[in-house]
Tab-separated table of C-alpha atoms in Angstrom:
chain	number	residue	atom	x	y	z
A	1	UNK	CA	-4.711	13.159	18.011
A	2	UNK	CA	-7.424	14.641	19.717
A	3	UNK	CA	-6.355	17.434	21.743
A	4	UNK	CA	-2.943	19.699	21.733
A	5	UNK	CA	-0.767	20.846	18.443
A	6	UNK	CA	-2.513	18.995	15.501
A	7	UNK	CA	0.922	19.040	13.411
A	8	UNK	CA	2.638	17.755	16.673
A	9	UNK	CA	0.433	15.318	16.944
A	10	UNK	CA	0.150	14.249	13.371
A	11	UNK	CA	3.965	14.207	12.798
A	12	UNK	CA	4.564	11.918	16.319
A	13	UNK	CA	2.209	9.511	15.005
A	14	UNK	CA	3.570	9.399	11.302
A	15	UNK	CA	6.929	8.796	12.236
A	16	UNK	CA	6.699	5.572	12.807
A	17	UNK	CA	4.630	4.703	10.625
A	18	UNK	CA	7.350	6.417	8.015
A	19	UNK	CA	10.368	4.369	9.383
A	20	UNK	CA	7.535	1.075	9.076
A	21	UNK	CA	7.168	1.659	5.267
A	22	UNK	CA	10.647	2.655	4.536
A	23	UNK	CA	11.462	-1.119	6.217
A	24	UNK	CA	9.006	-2.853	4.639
A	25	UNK	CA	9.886	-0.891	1.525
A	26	UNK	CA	13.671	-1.842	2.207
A	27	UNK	CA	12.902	-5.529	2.492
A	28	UNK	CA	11.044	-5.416	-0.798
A	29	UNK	CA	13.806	-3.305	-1.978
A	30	UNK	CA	16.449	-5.823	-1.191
A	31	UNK	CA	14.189	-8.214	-2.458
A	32	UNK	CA	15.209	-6.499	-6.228
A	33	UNK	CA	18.672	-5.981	-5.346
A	34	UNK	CA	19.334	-9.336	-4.040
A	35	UNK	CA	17.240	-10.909	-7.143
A	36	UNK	CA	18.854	-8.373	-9.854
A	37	UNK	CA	22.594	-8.605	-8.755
A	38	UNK	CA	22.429	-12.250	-8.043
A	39	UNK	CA	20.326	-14.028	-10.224
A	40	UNK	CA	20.546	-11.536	-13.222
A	41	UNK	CA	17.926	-9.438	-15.658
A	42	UNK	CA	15.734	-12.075	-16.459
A	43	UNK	CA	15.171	-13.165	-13.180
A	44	UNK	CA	14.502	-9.269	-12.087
A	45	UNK	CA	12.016	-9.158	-15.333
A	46	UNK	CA	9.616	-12.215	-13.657
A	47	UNK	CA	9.364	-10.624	-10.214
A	48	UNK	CA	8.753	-6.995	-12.430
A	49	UNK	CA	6.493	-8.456	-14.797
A	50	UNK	CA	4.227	-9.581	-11.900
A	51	UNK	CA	4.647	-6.900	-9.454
A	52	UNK	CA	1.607	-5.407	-9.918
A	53	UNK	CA	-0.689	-8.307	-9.166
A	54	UNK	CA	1.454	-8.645	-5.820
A	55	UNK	CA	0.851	-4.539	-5.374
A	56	UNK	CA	-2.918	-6.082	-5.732
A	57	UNK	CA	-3.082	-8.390	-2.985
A	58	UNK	CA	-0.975	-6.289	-0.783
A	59	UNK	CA	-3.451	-3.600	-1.176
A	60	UNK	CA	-6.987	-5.483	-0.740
A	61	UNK	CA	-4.870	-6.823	2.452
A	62	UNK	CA	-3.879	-3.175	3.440
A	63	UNK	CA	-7.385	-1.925	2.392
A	64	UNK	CA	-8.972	-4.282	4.633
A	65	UNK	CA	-7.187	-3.712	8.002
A	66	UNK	CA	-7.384	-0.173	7.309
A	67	UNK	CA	-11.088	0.661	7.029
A	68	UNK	CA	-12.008	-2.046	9.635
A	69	UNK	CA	-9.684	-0.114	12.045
A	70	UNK	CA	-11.341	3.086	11.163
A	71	UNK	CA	-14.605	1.796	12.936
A	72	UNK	CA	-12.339	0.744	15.739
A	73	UNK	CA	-10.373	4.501	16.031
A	74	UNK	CA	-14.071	6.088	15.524
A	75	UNK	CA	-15.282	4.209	18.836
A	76	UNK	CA	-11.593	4.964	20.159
A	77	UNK	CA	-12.424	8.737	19.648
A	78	UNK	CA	-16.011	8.458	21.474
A	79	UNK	CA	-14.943	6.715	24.467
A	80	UNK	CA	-16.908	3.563	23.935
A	81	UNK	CA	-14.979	0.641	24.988
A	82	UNK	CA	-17.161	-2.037	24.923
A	83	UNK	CA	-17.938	-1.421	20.842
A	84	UNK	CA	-14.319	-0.751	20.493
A	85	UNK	CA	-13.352	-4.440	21.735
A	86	UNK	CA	-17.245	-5.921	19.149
A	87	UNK	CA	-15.514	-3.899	16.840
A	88	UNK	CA	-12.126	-5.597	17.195
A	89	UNK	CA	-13.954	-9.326	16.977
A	90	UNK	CA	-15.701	-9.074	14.274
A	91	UNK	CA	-13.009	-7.926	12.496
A	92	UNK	CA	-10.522	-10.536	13.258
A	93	UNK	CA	-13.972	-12.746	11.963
A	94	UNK	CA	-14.259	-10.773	8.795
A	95	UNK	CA	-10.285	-10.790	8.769
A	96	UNK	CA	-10.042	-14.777	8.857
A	97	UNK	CA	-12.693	-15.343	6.412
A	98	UNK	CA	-11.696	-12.881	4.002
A	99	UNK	CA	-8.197	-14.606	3.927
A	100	UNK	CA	-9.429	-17.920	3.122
A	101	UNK	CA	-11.727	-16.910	0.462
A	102	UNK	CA	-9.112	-15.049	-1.116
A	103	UNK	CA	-6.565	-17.607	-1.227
A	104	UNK	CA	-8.364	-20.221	-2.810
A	105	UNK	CA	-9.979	-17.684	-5.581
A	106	UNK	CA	-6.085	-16.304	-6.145
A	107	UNK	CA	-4.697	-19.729	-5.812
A	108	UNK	CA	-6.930	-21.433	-8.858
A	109	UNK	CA	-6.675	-18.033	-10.854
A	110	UNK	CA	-3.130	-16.017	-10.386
A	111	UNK	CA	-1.547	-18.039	-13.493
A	112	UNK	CA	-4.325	-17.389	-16.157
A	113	UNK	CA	-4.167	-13.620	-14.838
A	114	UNK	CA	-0.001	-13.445	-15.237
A	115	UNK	CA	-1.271	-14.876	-18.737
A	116	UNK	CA	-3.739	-12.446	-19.448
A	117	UNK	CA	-1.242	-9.208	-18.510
A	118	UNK	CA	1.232	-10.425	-21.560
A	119	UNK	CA	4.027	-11.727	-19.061
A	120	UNK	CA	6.218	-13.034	-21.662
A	121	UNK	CA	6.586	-17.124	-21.853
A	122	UNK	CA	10.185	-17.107	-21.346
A	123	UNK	CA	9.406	-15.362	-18.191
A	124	UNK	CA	5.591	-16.989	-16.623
A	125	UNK	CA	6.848	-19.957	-14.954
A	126	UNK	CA	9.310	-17.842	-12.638
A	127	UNK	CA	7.100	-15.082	-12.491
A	128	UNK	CA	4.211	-18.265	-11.160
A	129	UNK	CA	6.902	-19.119	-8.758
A	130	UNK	CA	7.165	-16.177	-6.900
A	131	UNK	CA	3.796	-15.086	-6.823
A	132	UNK	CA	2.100	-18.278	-5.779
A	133	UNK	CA	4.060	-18.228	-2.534
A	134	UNK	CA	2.910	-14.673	-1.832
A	135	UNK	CA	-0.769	-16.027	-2.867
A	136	UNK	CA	-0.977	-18.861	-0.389
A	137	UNK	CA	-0.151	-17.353	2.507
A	138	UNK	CA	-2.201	-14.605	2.336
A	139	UNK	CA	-3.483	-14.921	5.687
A	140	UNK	CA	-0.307	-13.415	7.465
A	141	UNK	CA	-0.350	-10.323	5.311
A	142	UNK	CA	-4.281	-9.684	6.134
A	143	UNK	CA	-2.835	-10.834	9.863
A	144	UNK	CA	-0.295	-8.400	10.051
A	145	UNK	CA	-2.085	-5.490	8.161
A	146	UNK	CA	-5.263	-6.197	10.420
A	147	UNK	CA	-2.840	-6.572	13.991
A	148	UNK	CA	-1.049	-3.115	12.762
A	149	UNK	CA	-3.960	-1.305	11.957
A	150	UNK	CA	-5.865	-1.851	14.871
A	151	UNK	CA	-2.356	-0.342	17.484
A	152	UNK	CA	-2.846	2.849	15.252
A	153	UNK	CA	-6.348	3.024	15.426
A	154	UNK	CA	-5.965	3.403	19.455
A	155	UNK	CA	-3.170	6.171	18.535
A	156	UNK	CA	-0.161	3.417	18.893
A	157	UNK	CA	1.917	3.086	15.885
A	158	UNK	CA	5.549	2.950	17.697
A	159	UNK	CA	4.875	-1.232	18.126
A	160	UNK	CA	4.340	-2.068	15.025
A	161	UNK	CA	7.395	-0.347	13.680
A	162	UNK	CA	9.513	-2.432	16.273
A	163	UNK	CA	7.572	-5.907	14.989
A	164	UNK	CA	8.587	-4.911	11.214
A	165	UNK	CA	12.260	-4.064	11.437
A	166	UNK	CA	12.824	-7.183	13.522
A	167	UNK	CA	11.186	-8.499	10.668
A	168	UNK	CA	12.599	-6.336	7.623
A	169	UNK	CA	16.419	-8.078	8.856
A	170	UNK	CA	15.281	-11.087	9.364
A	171	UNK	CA	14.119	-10.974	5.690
A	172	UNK	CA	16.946	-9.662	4.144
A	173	UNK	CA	18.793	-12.740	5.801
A	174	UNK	CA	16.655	-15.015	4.788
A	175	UNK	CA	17.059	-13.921	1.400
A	176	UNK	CA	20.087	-14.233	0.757
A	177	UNK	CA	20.249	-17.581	2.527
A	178	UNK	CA	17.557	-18.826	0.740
A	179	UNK	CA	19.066	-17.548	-2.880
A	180	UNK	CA	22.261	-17.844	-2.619
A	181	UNK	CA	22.927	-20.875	-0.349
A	182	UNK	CA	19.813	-23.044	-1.187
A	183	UNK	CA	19.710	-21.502	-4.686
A	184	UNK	CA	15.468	-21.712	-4.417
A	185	UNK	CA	16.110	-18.575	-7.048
A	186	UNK	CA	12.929	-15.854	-6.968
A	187	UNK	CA	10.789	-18.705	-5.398
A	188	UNK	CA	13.339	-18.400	-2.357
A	189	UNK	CA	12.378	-14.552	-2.249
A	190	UNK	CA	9.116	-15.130	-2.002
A	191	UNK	CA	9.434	-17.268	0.852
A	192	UNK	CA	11.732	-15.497	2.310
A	193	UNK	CA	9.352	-12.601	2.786
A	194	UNK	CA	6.459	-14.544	3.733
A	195	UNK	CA	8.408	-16.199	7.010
A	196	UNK	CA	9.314	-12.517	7.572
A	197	UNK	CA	5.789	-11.529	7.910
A	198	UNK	CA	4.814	-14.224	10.098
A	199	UNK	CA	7.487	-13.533	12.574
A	200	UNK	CA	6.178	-10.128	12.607
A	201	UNK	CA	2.269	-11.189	13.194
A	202	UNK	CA	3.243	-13.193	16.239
A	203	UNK	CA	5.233	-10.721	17.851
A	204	UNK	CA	2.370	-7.870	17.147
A	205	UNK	CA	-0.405	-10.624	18.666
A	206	UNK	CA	1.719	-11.587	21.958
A	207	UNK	CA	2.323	-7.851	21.936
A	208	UNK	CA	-1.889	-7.034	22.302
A	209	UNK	CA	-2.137	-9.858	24.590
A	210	UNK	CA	-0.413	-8.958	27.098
A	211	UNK	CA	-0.246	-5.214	26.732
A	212	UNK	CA	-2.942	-3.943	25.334
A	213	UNK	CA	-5.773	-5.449	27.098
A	214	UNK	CA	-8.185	-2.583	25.591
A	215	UNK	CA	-7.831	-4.637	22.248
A	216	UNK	CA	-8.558	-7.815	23.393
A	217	UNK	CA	-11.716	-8.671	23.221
A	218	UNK	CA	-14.186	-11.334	25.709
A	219	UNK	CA	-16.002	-13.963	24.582
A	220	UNK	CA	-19.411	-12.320	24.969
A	221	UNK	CA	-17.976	-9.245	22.346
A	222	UNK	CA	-17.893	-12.052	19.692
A	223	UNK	CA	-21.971	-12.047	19.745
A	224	UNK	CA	-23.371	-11.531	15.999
A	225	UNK	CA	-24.051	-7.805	15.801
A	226	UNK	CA	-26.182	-7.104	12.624
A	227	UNK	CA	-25.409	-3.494	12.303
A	228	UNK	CA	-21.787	-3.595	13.258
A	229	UNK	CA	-21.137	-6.663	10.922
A	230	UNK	CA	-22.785	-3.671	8.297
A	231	UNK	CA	-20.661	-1.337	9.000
A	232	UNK	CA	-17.266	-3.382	9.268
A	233	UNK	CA	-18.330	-4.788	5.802
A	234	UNK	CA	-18.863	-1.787	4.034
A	235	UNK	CA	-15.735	0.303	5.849
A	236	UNK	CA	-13.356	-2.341	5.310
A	237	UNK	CA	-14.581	-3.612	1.544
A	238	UNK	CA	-15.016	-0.107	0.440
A	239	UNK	CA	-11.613	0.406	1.147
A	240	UNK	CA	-9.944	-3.029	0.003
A	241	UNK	CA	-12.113	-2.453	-2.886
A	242	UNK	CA	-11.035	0.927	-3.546
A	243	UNK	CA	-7.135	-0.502	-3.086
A	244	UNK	CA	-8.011	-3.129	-5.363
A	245	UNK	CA	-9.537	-0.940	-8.623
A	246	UNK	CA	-6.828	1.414	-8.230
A	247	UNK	CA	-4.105	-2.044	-8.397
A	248	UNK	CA	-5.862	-3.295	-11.019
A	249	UNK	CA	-5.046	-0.512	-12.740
A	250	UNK	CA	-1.953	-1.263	-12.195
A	251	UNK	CA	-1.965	-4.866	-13.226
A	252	UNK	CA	-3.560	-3.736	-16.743
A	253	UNK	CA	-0.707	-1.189	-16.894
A	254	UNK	CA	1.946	-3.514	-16.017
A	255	UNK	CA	0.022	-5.378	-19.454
A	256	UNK	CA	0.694	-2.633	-21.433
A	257	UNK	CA	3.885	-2.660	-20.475
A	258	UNK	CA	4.614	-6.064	-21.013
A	259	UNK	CA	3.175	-5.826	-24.274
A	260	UNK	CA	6.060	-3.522	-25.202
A	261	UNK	CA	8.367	-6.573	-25.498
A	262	UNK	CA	11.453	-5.435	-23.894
A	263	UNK	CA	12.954	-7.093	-21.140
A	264	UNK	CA	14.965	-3.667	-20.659
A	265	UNK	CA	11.834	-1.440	-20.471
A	266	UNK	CA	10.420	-3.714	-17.631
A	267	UNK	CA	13.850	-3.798	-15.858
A	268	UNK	CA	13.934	-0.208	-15.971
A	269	UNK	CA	10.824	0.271	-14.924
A	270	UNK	CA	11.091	-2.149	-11.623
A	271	UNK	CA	14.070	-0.446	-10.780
A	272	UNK	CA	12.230	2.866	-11.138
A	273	UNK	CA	8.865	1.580	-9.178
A	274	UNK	CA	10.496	0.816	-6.293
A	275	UNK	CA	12.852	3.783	-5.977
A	276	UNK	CA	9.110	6.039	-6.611
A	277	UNK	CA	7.501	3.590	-3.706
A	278	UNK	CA	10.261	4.734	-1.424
A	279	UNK	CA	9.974	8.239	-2.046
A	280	UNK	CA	6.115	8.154	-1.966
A	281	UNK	CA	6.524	6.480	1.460
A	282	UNK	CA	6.305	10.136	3.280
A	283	UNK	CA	2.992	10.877	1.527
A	284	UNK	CA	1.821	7.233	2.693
A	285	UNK	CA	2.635	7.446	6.502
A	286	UNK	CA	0.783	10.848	6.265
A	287	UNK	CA	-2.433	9.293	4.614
A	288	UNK	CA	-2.373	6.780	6.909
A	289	UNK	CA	-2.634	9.245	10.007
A	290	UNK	CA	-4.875	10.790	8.538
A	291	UNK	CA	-7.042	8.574	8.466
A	292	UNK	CA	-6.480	7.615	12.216
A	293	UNK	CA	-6.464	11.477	13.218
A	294	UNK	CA	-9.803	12.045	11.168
A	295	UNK	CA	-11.406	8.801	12.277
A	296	UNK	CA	-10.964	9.795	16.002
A	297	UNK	CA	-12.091	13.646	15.653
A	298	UNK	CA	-14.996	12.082	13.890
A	299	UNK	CA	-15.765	10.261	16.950
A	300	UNK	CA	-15.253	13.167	19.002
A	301	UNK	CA	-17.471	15.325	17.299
A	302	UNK	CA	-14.255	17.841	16.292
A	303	UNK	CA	-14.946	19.144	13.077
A	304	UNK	CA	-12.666	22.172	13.093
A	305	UNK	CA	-9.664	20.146	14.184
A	306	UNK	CA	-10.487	18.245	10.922
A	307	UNK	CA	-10.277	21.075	8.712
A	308	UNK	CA	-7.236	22.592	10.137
A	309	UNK	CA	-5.258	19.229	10.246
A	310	UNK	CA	-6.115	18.888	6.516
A	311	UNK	CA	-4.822	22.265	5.473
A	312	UNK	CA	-1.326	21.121	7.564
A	313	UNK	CA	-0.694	18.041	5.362
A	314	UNK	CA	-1.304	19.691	2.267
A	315	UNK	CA	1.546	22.302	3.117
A	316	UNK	CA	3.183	19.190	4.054
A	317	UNK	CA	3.090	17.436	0.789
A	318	UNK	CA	4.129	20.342	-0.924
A	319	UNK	CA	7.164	20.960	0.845
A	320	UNK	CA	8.329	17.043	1.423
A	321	UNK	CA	7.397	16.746	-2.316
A	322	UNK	CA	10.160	19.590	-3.434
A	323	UNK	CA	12.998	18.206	-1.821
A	324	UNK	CA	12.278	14.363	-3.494
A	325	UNK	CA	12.235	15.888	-6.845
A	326	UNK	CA	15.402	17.768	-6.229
A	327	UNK	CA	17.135	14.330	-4.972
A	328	UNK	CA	15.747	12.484	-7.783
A	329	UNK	CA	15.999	14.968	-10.765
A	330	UNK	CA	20.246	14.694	-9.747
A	331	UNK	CA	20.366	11.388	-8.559
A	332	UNK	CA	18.169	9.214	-10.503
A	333	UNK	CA	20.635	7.174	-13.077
A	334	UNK	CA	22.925	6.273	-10.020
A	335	UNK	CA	19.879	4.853	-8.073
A	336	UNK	CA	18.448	2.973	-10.605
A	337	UNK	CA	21.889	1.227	-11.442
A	338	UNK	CA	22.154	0.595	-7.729
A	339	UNK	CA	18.450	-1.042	-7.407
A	340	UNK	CA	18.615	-3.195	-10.713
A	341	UNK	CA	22.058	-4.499	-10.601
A	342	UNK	CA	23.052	-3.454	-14.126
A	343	UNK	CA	24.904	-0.524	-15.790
A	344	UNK	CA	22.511	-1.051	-19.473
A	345	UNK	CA	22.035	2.096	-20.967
A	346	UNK	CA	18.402	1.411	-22.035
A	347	UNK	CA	17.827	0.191	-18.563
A	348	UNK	CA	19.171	3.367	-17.021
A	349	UNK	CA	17.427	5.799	-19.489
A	350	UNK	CA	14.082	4.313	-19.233
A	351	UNK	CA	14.332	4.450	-15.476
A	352	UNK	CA	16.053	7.440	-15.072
A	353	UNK	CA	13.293	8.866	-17.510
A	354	UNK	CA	10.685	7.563	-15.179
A	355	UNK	CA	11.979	9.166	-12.044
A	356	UNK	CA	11.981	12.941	-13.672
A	357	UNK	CA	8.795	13.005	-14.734
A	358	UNK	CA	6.668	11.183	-12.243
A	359	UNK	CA	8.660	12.916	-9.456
A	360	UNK	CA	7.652	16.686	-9.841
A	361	UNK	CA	3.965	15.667	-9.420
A	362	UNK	CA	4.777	13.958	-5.649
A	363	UNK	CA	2.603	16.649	-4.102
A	364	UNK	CA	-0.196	16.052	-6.147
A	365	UNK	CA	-0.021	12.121	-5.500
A	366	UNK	CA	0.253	13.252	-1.893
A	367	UNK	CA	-3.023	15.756	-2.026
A	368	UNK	CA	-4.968	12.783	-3.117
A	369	UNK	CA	-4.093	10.197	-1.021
A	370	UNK	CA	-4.560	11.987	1.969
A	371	UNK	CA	-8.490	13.485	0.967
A	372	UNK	CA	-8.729	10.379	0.186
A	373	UNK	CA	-7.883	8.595	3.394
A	374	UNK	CA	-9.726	11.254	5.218
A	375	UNK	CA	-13.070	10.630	3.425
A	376	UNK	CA	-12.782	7.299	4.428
A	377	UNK	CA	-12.350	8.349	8.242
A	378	UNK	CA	-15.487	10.622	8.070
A	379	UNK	CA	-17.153	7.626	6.720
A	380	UNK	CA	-17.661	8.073	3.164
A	381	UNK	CA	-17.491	4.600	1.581
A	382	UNK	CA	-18.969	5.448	-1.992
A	383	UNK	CA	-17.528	8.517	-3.024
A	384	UNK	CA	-13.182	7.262	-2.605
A	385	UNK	CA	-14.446	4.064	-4.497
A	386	UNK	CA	-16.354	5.717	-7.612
A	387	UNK	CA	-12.398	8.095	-7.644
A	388	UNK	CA	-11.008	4.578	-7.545
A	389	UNK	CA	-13.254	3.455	-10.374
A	390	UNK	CA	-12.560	6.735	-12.762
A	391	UNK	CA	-8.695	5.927	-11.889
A	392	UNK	CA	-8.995	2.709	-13.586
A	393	UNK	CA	-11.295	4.201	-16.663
A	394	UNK	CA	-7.844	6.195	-16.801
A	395	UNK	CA	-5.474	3.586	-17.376
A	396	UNK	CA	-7.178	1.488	-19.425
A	397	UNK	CA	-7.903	4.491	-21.651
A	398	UNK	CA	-3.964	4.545	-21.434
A	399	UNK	CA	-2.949	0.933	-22.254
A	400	UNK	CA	-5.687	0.404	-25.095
A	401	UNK	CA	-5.333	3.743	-27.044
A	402	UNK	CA	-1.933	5.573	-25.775
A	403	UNK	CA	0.851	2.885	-24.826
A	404	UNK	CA	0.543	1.095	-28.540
A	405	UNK	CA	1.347	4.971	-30.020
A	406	UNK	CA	3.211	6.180	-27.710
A	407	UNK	CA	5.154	3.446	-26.107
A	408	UNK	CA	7.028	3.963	-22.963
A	409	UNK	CA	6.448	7.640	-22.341
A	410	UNK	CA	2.630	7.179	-22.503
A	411	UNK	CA	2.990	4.399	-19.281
A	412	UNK	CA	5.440	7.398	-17.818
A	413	UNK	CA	2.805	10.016	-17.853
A	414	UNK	CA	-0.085	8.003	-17.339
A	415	UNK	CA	-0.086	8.026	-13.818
A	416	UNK	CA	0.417	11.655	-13.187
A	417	UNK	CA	-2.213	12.541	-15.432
A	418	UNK	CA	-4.825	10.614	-13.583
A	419	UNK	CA	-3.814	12.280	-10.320
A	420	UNK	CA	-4.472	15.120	-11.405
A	421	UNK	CA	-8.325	14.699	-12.670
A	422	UNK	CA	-8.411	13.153	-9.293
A	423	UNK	CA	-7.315	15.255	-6.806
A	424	UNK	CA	-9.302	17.772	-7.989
A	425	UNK	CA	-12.507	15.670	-7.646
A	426	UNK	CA	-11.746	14.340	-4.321
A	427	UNK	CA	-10.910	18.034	-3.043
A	428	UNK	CA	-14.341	19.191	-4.314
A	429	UNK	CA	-16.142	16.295	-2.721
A	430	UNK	CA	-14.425	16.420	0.658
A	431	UNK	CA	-14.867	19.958	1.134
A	432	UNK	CA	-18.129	20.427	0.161
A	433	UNK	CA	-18.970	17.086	2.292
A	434	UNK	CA	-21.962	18.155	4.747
A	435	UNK	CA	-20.039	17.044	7.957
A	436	UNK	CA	-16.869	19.169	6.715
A	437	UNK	CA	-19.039	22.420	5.577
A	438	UNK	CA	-20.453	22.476	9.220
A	439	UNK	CA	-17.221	24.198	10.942
């Protein structure tokens, strides 16, 4: 990442991150399937209807390992190993704590928050069911996300593909054991993927143990460090809170949607969510080494590499982001039917509808997430979290005065709309950033 072809380099270290999200994507994926063609509509409706509050807690999780590994690929990039390996104990400190605090604020208040988003009676106490599972064992998400994002901060992101695919089948097994032979219904889902994860966290740990001594850290690197505490703190919560303002725009959109009162239109719209995760998972693996590949330069003092490994993605997203919308402008009716495990016609249309509209502006979505990331690697915390905070002025904007006129095709263009206000403002800030400007 720091030296050599910067599109070599930045398309050997997205690849596996790519195959990683299409896995963990394809677990979550055959989560739905199995759910939808086993257990039927309303049963795909309670894991829809609360999908957005478990996009919330997978993001502060994300959001967290992400920007405290950003401190860690910034001393990576310098050549300072001993505040590599403070950096890497405080974190798994900040990590721990984080976890517990989290849990037992989610645990007491996930089921008057499925309340407040208008999940429908008929469909809150399977909706609970899932979602508590995912809630109380919280600590092996922020485990794994931490463990993952500290390989790729040191330029390794081949191991933790091989911990999540061992983890992605044994998922999809347990699903369907767990479902179909112990009939635990969604519930069975949810644990299911959260035994998944933990395989995946110990294999990643004995992995850095014995491999990667550089990220193992002494007892003396434990020492309170005011500053780096600081640092970790604001890095990592800027971030988690950035991932969670932009979710919880998502949770009050998933209200507005449930408001709409059709178990259809939320069917639909599952099916649709996690067919536009998948194809958004190129634009992902790209933010995410970006984020690496600017942290390092950063540390290295490289600000032209910077700029011209910036310029690369974007051509990237705009050519990746063609060739999605031509797969799902043909394709989209067939993959929804596939994904939600039902051939309704309202279902299908409201999906379908989905896909061609949010699809064409992929290389927008892309744009932003990657200035984004990058921001975040040159150590802006304030600036990605006030974007964050205008995305969320956005949707409630949406929900309260658009969705109740416009229905379903105000939640369809919501989204796109938003990225665009904020791709321009986060290209105008990270270009005109002092530390960028200097090249």
């Amino acid at each position: 990442m720091l030296e050599g072809s910067i599109f070599k380099s930045l398309v050997i270290f997205m690849i596996p991150i790519l195959i990683s999200n299409i896995f963990q994507q394809f677990y979550n994926t055959m989560d739905t399937a199995i759910v939808g063609n086993t257990l039927g509509m309303t049963s795909l409706s309670a894991i829809g209807s609360c999908a957005a509050v478990y996009d919330l807690l997978v993001g502060f999780a994300l959001g967290i390992g992400n920007g405290l590994s950003i401190v860690t690929a910034r001393s990576y990039g310098s050549g300072d190993e001993e505040l590599l390996k403070k950096s890497v104990a405080a974190s798994f400190v900040i990590g721990i704590i984080s976890s517990i605090v989290i849990t037992i604020i989610a645990s007491i208040g996930i089921k008057p928050l499925l309340i407040a988003i208008n999940v429908s009676p008929d469909l809150l106490n399977e909706a609970y069911s899932y979602i508590i599972v995912i809630v109380q064992f919280l600590v092996v998400m922020f485990a794994y996300n931490l463990c993952a994002g500290l390989l790729r901060a040191i330029g390794n992101s081949l191991m933790p593909l091989v911990f999540l695919i061992i983890s992605s089948v044994l998922n999809i097994g347990l699903d369907l054991f767990f479902i179909t032979q112990l009939h635990m219904g969604v519930r069975g889902a949810a644990v299911a993927t959260v035994i998944a994860q933990g395989v995946s966290v110990v294999f990643c740990l004995i992995y850095i143990f014995k491999n990667v001594p550089l990220l193992v850290p002494e007892k003396r690197h434990f020492k309170f460090d005011a500053a780096l505490y600081k640092e970790l703190l604001g890095q990592g919560y800027s971030m988690a809170v950035m991932s969670a303002i932009v979710n919880a725009g998502s949770v009050i959109l998933q209200s507005g949607i449930n408001g709409l009162g059709s178990k259809q239109i939320i069917a639909g719209h599952t099916a649709a969510r996690k067919l536009y995760m998948f194809f958004n998972m190129p634009f992902t693996a790209m933010a995410q080494a970006a984020s690496t590949f600017v942290s390092q330069n950063k540390g290295a003092e490289n600000v032209s590499r910077i700029r011209k490994g910036m310029k690369q993605m974007y051509v990237y997203d705009v050519i990746v982001a063609a060739i999605a919308t031509i797969i799902l402008l043909f394709s989209a009716p067939t993959l929804v039917t596939w994904i939600s495990g039902t051939t309704d016609k309202t279902v299908l249309y409201n999906g379908s509808l989905y896909l061609r509209i949010v699809a064409p502006n992929y290389a927008v979505l892309g744009i932003l997430m990657q200035t984004r990331f990058a921001l975040q690697g040159i150590g802006q915390k304030m600036l990605p979290l006030v974007s964050s905070i205008i995305e969320l002025v956005g949707k409630i904007i949406f929900v309260f005065a658009l969705i109740p006129v416009f229905k379903y095709m105000a939640v369809i263009f919501c989204e796109p709309v938003i990225w665009v206000v904020m791709t321009i403002y986060l290209l105008i800030v990270f270009w005109r950033d002092p530390f960028i400007k200097e090249a």
